[in-house]
Short mmCIF file of C-alpha atoms and ligand atoms in Angstrom, two decimals:
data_model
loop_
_atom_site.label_atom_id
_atom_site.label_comp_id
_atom_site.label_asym_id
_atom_site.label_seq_id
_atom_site.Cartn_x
_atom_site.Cartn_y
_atom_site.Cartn_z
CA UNK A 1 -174.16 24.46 -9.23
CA UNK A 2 -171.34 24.31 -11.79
CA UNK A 3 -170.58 28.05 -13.03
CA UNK A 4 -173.19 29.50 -10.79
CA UNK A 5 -172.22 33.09 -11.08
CA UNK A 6 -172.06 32.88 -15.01
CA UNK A 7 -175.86 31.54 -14.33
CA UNK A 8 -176.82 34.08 -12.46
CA UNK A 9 -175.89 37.12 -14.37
CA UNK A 10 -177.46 35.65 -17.27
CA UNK A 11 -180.53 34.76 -15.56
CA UNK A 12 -180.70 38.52 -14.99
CA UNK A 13 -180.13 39.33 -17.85
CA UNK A 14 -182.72 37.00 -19.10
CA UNK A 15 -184.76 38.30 -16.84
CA UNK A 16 -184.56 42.15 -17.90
CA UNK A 17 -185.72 41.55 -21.03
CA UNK A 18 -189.01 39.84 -19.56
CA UNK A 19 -189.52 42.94 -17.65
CA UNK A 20 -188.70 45.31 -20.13
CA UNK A 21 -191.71 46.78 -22.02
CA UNK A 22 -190.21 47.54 -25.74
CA UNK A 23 -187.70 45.47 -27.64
CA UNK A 24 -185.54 48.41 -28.92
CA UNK A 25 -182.22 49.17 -29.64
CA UNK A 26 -181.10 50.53 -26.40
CA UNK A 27 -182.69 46.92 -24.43
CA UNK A 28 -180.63 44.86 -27.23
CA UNK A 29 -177.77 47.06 -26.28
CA UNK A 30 -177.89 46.99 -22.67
CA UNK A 31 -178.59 42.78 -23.24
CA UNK A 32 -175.04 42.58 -25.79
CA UNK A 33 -173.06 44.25 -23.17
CA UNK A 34 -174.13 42.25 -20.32
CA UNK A 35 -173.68 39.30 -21.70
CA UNK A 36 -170.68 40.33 -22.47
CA UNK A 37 -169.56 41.05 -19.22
CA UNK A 38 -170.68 37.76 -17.71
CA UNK A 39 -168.62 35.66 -20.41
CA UNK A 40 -165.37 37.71 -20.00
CA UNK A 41 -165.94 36.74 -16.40
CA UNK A 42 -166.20 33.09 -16.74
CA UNK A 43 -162.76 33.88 -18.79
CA UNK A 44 -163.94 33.08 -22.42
CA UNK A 45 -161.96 34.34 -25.06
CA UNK A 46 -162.79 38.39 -25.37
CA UNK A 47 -162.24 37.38 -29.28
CA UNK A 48 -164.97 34.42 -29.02
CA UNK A 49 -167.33 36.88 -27.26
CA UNK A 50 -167.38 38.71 -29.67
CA UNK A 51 -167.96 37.23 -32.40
CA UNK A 52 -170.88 35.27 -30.12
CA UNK A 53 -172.42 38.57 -29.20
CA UNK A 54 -172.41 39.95 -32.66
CA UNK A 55 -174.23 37.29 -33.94
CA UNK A 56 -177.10 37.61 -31.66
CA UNK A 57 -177.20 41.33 -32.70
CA UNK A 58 -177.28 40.27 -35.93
CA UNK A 59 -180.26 37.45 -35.35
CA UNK A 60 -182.44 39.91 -33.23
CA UNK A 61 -181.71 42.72 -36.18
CA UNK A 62 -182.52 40.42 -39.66
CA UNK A 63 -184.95 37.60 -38.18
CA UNK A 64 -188.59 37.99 -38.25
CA UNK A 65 -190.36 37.16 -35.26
CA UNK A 66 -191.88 33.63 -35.79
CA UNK A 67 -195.56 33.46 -35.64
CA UNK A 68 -196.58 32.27 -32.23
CA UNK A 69 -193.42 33.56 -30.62
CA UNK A 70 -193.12 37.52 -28.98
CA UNK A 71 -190.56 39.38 -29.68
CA UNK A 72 -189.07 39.29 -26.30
CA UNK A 73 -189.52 35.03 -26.60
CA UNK A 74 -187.54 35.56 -29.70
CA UNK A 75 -184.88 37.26 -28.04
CA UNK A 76 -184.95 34.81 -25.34
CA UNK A 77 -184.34 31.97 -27.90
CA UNK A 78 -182.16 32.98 -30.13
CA UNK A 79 -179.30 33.57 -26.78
CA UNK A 80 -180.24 30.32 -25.66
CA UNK A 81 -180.41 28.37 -29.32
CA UNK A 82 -176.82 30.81 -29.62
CA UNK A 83 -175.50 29.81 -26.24
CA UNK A 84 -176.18 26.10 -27.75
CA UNK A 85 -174.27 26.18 -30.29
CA UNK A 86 -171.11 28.16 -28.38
CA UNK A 87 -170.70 24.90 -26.40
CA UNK A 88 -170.97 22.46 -29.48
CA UNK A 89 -174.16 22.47 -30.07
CA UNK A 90 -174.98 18.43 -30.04
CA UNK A 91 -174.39 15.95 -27.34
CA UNK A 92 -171.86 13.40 -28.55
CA UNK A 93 -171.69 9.98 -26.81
CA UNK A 94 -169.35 7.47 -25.90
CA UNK A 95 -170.83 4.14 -28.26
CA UNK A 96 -168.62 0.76 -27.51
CA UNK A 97 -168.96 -0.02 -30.87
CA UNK A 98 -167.35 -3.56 -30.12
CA UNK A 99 -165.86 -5.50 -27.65
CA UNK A 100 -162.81 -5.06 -26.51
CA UNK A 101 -163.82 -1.16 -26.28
CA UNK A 102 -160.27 0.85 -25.41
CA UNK A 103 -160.90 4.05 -24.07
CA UNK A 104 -157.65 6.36 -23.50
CA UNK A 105 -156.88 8.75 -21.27
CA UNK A 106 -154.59 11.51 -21.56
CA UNK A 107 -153.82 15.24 -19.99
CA UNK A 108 -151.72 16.75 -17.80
CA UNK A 109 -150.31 15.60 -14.80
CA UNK A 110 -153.26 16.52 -11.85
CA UNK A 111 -155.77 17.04 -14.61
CA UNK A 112 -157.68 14.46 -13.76
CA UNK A 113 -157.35 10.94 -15.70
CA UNK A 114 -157.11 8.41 -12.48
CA UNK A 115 -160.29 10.21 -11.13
CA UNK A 116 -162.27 10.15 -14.32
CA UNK A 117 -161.67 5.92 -15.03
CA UNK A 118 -163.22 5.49 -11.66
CA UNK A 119 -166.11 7.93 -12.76
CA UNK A 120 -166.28 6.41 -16.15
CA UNK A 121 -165.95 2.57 -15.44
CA UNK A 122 -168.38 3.07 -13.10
CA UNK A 123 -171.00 5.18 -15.54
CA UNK A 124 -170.63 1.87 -18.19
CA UNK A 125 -170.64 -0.67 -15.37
CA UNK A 126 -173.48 0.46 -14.63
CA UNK A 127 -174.88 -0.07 -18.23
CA UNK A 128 -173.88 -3.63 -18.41
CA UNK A 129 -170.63 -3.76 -19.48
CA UNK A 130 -167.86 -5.69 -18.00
CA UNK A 131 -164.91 -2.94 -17.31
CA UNK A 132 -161.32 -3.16 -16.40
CA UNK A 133 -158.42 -0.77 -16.23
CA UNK A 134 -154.57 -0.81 -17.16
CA UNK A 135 -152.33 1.57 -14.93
CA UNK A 136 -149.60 2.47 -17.73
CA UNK A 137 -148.43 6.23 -15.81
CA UNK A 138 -144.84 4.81 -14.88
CA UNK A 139 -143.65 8.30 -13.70
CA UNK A 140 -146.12 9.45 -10.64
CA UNK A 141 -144.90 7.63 -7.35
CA UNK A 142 -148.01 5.60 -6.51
CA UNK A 143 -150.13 5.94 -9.28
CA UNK A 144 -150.78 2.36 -9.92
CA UNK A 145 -152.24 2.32 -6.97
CA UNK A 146 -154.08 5.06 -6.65
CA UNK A 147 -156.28 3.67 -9.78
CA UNK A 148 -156.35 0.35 -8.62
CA UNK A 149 -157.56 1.88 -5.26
CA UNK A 150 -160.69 3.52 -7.67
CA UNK A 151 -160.82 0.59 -9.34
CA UNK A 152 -161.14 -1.26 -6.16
CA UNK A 153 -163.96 1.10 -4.80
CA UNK A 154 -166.14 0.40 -7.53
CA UNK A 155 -165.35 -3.52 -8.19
CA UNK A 156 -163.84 -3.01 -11.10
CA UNK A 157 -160.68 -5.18 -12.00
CA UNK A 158 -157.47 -3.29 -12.62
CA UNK A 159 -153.86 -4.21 -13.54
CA UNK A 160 -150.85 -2.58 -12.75
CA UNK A 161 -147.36 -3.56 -12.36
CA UNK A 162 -145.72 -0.75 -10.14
CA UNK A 163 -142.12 -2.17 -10.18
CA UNK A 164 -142.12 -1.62 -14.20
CA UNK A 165 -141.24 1.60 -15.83
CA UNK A 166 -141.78 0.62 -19.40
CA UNK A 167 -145.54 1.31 -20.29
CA UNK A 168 -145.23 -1.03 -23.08
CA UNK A 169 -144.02 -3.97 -21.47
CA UNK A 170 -146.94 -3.74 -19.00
CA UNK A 171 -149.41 -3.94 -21.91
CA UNK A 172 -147.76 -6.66 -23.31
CA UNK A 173 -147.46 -8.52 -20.01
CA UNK A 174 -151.84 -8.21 -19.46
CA UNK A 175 -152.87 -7.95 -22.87
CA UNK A 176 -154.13 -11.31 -23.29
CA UNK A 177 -156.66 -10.98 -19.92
CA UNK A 178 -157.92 -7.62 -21.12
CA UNK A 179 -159.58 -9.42 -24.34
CA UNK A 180 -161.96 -10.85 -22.05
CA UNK A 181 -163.03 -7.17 -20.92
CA UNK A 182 -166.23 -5.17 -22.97
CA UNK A 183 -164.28 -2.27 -21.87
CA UNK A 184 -160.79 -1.29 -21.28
CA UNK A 185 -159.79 1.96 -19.75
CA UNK A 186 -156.35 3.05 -19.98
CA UNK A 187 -154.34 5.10 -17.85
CA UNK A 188 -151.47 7.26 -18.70
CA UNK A 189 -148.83 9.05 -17.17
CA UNK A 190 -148.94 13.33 -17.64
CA UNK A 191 -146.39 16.41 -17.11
CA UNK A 192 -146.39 19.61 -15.90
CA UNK A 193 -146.41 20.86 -19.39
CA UNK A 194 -147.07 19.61 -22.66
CA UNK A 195 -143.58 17.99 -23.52
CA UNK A 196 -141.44 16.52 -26.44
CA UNK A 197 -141.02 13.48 -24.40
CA UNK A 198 -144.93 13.07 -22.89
CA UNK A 199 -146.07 13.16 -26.50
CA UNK A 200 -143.68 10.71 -27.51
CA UNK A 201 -144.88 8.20 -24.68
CA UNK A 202 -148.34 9.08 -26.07
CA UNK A 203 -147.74 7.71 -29.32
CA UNK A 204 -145.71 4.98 -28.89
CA UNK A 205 -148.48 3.88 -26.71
CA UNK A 206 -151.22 5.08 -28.83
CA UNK A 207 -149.84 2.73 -31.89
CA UNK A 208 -149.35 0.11 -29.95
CA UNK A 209 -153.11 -0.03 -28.23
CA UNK A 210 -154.94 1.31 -31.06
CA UNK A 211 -157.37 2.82 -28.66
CA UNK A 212 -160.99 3.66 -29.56
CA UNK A 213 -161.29 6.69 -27.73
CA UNK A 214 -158.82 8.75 -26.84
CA UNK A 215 -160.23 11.21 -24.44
CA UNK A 216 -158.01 14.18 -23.37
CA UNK A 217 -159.05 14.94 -19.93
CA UNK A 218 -158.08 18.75 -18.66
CA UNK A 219 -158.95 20.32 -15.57
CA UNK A 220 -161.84 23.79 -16.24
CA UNK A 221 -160.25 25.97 -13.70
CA UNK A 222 -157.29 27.09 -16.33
CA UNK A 223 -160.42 28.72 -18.44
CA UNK A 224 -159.34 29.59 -21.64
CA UNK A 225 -155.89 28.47 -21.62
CA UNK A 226 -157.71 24.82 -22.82
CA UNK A 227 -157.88 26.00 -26.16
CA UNK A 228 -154.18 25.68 -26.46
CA UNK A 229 -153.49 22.50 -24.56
CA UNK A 230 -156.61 20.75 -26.26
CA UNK A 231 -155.57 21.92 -29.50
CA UNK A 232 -151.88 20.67 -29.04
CA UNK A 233 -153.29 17.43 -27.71
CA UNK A 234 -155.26 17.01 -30.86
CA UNK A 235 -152.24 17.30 -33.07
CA UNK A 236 -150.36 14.91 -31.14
CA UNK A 237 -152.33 12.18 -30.99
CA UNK A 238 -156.14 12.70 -32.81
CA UNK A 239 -158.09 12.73 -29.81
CA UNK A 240 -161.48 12.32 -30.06
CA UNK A 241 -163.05 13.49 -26.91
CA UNK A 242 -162.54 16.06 -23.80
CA UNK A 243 -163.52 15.81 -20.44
CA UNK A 244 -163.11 18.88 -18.21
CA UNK A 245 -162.96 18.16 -14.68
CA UNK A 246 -163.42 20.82 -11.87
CA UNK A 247 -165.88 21.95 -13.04
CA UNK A 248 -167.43 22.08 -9.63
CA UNK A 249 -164.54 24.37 -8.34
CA UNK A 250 -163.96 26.77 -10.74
CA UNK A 251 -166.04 30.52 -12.18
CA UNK A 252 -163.17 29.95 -15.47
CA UNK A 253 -165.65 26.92 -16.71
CA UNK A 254 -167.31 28.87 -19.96
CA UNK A 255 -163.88 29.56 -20.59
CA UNK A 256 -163.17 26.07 -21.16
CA UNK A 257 -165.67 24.66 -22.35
CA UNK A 258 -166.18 27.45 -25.10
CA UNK A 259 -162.50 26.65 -26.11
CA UNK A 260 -162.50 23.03 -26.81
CA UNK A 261 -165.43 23.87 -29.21
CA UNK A 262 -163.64 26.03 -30.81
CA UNK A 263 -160.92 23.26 -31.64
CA UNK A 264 -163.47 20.99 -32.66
CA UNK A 265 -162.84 18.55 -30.07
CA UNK A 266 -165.98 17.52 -28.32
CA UNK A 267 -166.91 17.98 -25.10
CA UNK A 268 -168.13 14.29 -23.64
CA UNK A 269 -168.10 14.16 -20.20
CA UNK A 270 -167.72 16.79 -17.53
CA UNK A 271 -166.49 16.36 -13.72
CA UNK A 272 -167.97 17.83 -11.72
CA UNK A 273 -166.89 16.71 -7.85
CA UNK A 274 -164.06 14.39 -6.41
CA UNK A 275 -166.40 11.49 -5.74
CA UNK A 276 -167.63 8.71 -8.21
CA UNK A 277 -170.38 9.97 -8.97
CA UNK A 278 -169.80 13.85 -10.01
CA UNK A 279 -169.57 12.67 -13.50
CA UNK A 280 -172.11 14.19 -16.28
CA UNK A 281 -172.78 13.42 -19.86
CA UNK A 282 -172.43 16.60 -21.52
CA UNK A 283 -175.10 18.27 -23.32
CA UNK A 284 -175.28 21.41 -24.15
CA UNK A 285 -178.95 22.10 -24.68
CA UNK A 286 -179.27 20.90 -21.07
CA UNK A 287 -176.43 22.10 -20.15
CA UNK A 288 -177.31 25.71 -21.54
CA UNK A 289 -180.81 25.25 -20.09
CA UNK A 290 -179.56 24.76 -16.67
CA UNK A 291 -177.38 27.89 -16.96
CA UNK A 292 -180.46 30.12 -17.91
CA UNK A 293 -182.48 28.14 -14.96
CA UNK A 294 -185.28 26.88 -17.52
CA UNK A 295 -184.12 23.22 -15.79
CA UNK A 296 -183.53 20.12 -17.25
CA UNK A 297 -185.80 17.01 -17.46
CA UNK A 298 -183.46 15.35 -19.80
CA UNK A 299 -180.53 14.91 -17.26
CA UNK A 300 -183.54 14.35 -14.67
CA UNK A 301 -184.81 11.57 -16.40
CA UNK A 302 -181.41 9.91 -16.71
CA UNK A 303 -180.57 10.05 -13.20
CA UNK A 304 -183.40 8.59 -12.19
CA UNK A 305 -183.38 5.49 -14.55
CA UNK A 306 -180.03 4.80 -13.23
CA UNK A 307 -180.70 5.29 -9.75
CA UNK A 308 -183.96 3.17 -10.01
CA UNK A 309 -183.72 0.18 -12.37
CA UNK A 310 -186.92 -0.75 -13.95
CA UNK A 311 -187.23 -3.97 -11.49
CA UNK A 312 -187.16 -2.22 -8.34
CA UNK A 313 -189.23 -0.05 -9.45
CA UNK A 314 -191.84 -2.17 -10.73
CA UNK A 315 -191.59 -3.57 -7.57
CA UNK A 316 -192.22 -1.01 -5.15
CA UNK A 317 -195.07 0.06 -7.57
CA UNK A 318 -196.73 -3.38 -6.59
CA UNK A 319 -196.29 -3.30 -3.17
CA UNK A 320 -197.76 0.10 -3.14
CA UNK A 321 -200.93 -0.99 -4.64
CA UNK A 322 -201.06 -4.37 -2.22
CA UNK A 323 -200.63 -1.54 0.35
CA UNK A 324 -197.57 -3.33 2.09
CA UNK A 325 -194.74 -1.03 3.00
CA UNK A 326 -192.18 -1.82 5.41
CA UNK A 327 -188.89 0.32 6.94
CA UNK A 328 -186.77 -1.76 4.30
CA UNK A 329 -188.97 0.12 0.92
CA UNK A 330 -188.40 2.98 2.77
CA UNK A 331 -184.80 2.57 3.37
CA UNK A 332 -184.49 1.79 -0.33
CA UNK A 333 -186.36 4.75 -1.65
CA UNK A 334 -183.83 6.66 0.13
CA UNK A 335 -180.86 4.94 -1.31
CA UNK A 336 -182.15 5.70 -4.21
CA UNK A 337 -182.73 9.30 -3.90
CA UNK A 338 -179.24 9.41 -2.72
CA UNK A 339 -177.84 7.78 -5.45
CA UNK A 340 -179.28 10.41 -7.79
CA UNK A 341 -177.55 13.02 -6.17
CA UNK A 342 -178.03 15.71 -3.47
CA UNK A 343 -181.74 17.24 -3.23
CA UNK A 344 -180.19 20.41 -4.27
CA UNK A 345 -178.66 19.20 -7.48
CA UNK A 346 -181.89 17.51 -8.32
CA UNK A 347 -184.05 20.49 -7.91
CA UNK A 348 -181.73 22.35 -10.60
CA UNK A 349 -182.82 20.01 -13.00
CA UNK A 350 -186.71 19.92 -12.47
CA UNK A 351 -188.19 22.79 -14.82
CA UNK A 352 -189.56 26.00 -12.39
CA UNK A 353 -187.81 24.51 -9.73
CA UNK A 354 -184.85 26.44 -10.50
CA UNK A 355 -185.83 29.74 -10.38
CA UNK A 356 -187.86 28.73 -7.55
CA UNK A 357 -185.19 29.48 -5.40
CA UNK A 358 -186.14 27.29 -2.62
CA UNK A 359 -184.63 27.87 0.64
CA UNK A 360 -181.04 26.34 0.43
CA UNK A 361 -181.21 25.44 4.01
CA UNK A 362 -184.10 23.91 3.88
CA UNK A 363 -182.86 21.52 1.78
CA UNK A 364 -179.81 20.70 4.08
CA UNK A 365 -181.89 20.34 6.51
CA UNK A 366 -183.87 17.47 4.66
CA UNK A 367 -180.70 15.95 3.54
CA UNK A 368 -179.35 15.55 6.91
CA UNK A 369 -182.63 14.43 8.32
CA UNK A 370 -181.95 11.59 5.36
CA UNK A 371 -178.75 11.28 6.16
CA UNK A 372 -180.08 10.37 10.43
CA UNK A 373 -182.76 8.45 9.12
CA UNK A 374 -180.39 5.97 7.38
CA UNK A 375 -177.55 5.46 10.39
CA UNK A 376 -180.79 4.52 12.90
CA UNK A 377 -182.05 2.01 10.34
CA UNK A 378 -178.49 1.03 10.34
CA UNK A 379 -179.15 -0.04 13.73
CA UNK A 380 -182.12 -2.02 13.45
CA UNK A 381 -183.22 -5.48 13.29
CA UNK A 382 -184.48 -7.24 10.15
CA UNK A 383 -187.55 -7.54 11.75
CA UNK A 384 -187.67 -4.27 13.36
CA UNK A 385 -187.46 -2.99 9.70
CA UNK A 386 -189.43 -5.81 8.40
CA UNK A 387 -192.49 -4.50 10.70
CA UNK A 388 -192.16 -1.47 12.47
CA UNK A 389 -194.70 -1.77 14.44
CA UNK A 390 -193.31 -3.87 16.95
CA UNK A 391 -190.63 -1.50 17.74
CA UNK A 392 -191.35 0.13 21.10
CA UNK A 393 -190.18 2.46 23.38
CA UNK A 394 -187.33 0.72 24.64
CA UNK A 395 -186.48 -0.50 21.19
CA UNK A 396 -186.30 2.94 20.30
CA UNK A 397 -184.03 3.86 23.06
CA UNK A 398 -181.22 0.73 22.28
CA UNK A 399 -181.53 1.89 18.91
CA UNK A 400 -181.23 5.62 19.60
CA UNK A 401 -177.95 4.01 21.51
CA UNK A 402 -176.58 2.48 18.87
CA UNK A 403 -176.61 4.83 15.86
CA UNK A 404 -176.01 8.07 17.84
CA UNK A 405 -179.17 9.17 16.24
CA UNK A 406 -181.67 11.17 18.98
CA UNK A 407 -185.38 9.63 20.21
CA UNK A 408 -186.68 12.23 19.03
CA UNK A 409 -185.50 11.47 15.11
CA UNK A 410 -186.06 8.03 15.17
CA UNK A 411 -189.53 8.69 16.50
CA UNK A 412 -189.98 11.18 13.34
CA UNK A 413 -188.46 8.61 10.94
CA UNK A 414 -191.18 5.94 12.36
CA UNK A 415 -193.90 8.88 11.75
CA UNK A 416 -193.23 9.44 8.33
CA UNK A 417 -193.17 5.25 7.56
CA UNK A 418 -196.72 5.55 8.84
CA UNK A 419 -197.92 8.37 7.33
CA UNK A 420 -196.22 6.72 4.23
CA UNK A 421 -197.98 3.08 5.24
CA UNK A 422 -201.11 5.49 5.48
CA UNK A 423 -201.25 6.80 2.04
CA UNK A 424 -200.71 3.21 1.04
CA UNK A 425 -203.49 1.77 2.48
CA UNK A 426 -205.76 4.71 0.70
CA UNK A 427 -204.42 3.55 -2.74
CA UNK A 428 -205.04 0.12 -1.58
CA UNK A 429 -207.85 -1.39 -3.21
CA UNK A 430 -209.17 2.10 -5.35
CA UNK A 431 -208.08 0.75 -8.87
CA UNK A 432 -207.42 2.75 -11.07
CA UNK A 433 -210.17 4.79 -11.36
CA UNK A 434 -209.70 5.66 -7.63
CA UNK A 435 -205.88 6.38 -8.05
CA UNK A 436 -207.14 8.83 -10.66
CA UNK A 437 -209.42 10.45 -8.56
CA UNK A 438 -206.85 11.06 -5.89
CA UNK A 439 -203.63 12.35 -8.21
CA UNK A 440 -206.33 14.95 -9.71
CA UNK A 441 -207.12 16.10 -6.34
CA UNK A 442 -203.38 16.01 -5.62
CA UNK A 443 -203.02 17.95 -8.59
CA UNK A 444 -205.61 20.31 -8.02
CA UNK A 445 -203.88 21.43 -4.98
CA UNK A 446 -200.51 22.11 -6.58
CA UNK A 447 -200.65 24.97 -8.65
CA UNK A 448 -198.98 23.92 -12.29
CA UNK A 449 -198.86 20.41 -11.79
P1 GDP B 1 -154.27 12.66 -12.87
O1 GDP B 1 -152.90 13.03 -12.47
O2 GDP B 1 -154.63 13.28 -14.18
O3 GDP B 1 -154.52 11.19 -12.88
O4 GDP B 1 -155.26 13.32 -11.81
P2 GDP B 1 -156.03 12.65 -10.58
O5 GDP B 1 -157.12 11.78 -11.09
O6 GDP B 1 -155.06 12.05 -9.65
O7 GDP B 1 -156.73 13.94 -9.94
C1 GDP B 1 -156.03 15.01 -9.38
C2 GDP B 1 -156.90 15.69 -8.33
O8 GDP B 1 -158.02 16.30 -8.91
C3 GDP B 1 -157.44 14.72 -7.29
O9 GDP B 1 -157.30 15.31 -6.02
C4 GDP B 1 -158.90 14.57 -7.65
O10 GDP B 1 -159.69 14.30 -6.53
C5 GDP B 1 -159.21 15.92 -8.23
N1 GDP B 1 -160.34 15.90 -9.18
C6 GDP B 1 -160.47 15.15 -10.30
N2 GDP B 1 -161.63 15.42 -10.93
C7 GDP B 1 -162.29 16.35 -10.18
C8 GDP B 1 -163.55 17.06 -10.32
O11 GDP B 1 -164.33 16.89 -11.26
N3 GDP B 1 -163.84 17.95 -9.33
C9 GDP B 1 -163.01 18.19 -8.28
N4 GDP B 1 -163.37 19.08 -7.38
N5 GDP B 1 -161.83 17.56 -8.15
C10 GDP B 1 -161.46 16.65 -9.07
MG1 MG B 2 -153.17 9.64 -12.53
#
């Protein structure tokens, strides 16, 4: 997970204090110091910790414990209601206020823009609006295409014209065929450094688009250092949003993070992975509860309405109760699963499951067994998926042939769709009343369902 080692010393921490008989001085002590520690090592500002640490002293020293609450819960909160508020506190969206939308980019050169339209056009695509990009960086060799390539990926229309070198002109050229766009992404050209002459291109471009957004997009892994490049950004050109990519790669992501709330500049988005998909919305209560492993049914919850839209799943919910269930249902339950991420991400964000600690190879091992399960159905017939049933030995074998999947997995894959066609047919004419009998008994058996 993203900053796992900052999670994990504050976990123990976290975790200390549960143990610890008395809330006394030397426990809040010993708790100040180690959290301490684990910020300075996700590189946030030894200033910022500070001041963060000192507060929570001060909290746990003048606060009454609320009735209802122990005092060790009280300690408990008021790190995580403190941690909160270090990362800016409330989640602040994206709204396409109107149509045209234009949505900036800007940042350093590597930072991250290109990679972040695809992300993003496909994160509002996704929510019904019709998205396009512009390619205005005129100084990287190939980075025209490179975002129409993105752009291409996810079906999104792009313009570029990579013999031009004047950002302006190209604009002008498209800027009639944009209007007909909800959204409009642009892309921008970056330096190694923060220059005279990139901040010039900035504005010239920025007065000339008017943007909505302007989202400065800079790369976690140079920790605290963001403070100064976001801040500098903000001067030039009044953004109104940071992304911080990387976030996936790098143990300096409190840094970060902590810094661009300091400048005021919100935190929007973060990156967290190459592909199209490792984008998040950012919110620090979830964000904060993910850290501290109480898990996250927020971020849950919106993963799985995008990876499920309400039709398929109303769908599926019919055909379980007619007890029909084919290969294909199956197939598309695990698209779906994949499309809300790895197992192992997932589990993160279900509350308990993260301290659960589950077996990380076990969860491999289920992913790849997913990952089988989908090339053999690759090689099947419509109606082999249609009704498995008819697919015998030797079908097994020519499809065993084709996929490079083993018999022995494809005969497991055709187990679990009847198992799965099994529990169907139980539902299958119970009502409701019977479907009630059988989730208590399901419950029942799962402790703290
Ligand atoms: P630009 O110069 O700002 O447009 O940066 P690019 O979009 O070309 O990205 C530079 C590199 O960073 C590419 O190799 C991307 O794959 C990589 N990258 C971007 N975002 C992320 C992220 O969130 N995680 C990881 N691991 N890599 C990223
Ligand atoms: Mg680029």
């Amino acid at each position: 997970m993203v900053l796992e080692k900052l999670s994990s010393s504050l976990k123990e921490t976290l975790s200390k204090i549960a143990r610890a008989v008395f809330v006394d001085e030397k426990l809040i002590n010993e708790l100040v110091k180690d959290i301490q520690r684990a910020l300075l090592q996700a590189d946030v500002n030894v200033q910022l910790v500070f001041n963060f640490t000192n507060t929570i002293k001060q909290r746990i020293t003048k606060e009454d414990t609320p009735p209802g609450l122990t005092k060790k819960e009280h300690l408990i909160n008021i790190v995580y209601e403190e941690l909160i508020k270090f990362l800016g506190e409330e989640q602040k969206d994206i709204k396409i206020t109107h149509k045209p939308f234009k949505i900036m980019m800007v940042g350093l050169f590597g930072s991250g823009k290109t990679t972040t339209i695809g992300k993003l056009a496909k994160y509002f695509q996704k929510r019904g609006n019709k998205v396009c990009a512009i390619g205005l960086d005129v100084h990287r060799p190939a980075a025209p295409q490179q975002l129409k390539q993105v752009c291409d990926y996810i079906h999104v229309d792009s313009f570029i014209q990579p013999e031009e070198k004047d950002p302006i002109k190209i604009y002008n050229k498209f800027k009639k065929e944009l209007e007909k766009y909800d959204i409009i992404f642009i892309d921008t050209a970056g330096r190694d450094a923060l220059s005279a002459d990139l901040i010039k291109e900035i504005n010239d471009i920025n007065n000339l688009i008017k943007p909505d957004e302007r989202l400065l997009v800079i790369s976690a892994d140079i920790g605290q250092a963001a403070q100064k490049q976001a801040q500098a950004f903000h001067d030039a050109c009044n953004i109104t949003g940071v992304i911080a990519t990387k976030m996936d790669g790098t143990a300096k992501a409190g840094g970060a993070l902590s810094a661009c709330a300091v400048t005021k500049s919100p935190i929007k988005f973060i990156g967290v992975g190459e592909k199209v998909d490792d984008l998040e919305q950012f919110n620090p209560k979830g964000f904060v509860g993910r850290l501290l492993g109480m898990g996250d049914i927020e971020a849950l919850l919106e993963k799985a309405k995008e990876a499920i839209n309400e039709e398929e799943a109303e769908d599926m919910s019919k055909k379980f109760l007619k007890g029909e269930f084919n290969l294909l249902d199956l197939y598309q339950q695990m698209e779906a699963m994949s499309k809300m991420g790895s197992l192992g991400k997932l589990m993160e964000m279900i509350p308990g499951m993260g301290q659960l600690q589950l077996p990380k190879d076990a969860i491999q091992v289920q992913e790849e067994k997913l990952k089988l399960w989908r090339y053999a159905m690759n090689s099947m017939t419509k109606e082999e998926l249609e009704d498995p049933d008819i697919i015998s030995a030797q079908r097994i074998d020519r499809i065993a042939k084709g996929s490079g999947v083993s018999v022995k997995d494809i005969r497991a894959l055709l187990k679990q769709y009847s198992q799965g066609k099994k529990m169907m047919k139980m539902f299958k004419g119970k009502g409701e009343k019977g479907m009630e009998r059988m989730l208590k008994n399901f419950k029942a058996k799962i402790p703290g369902m």
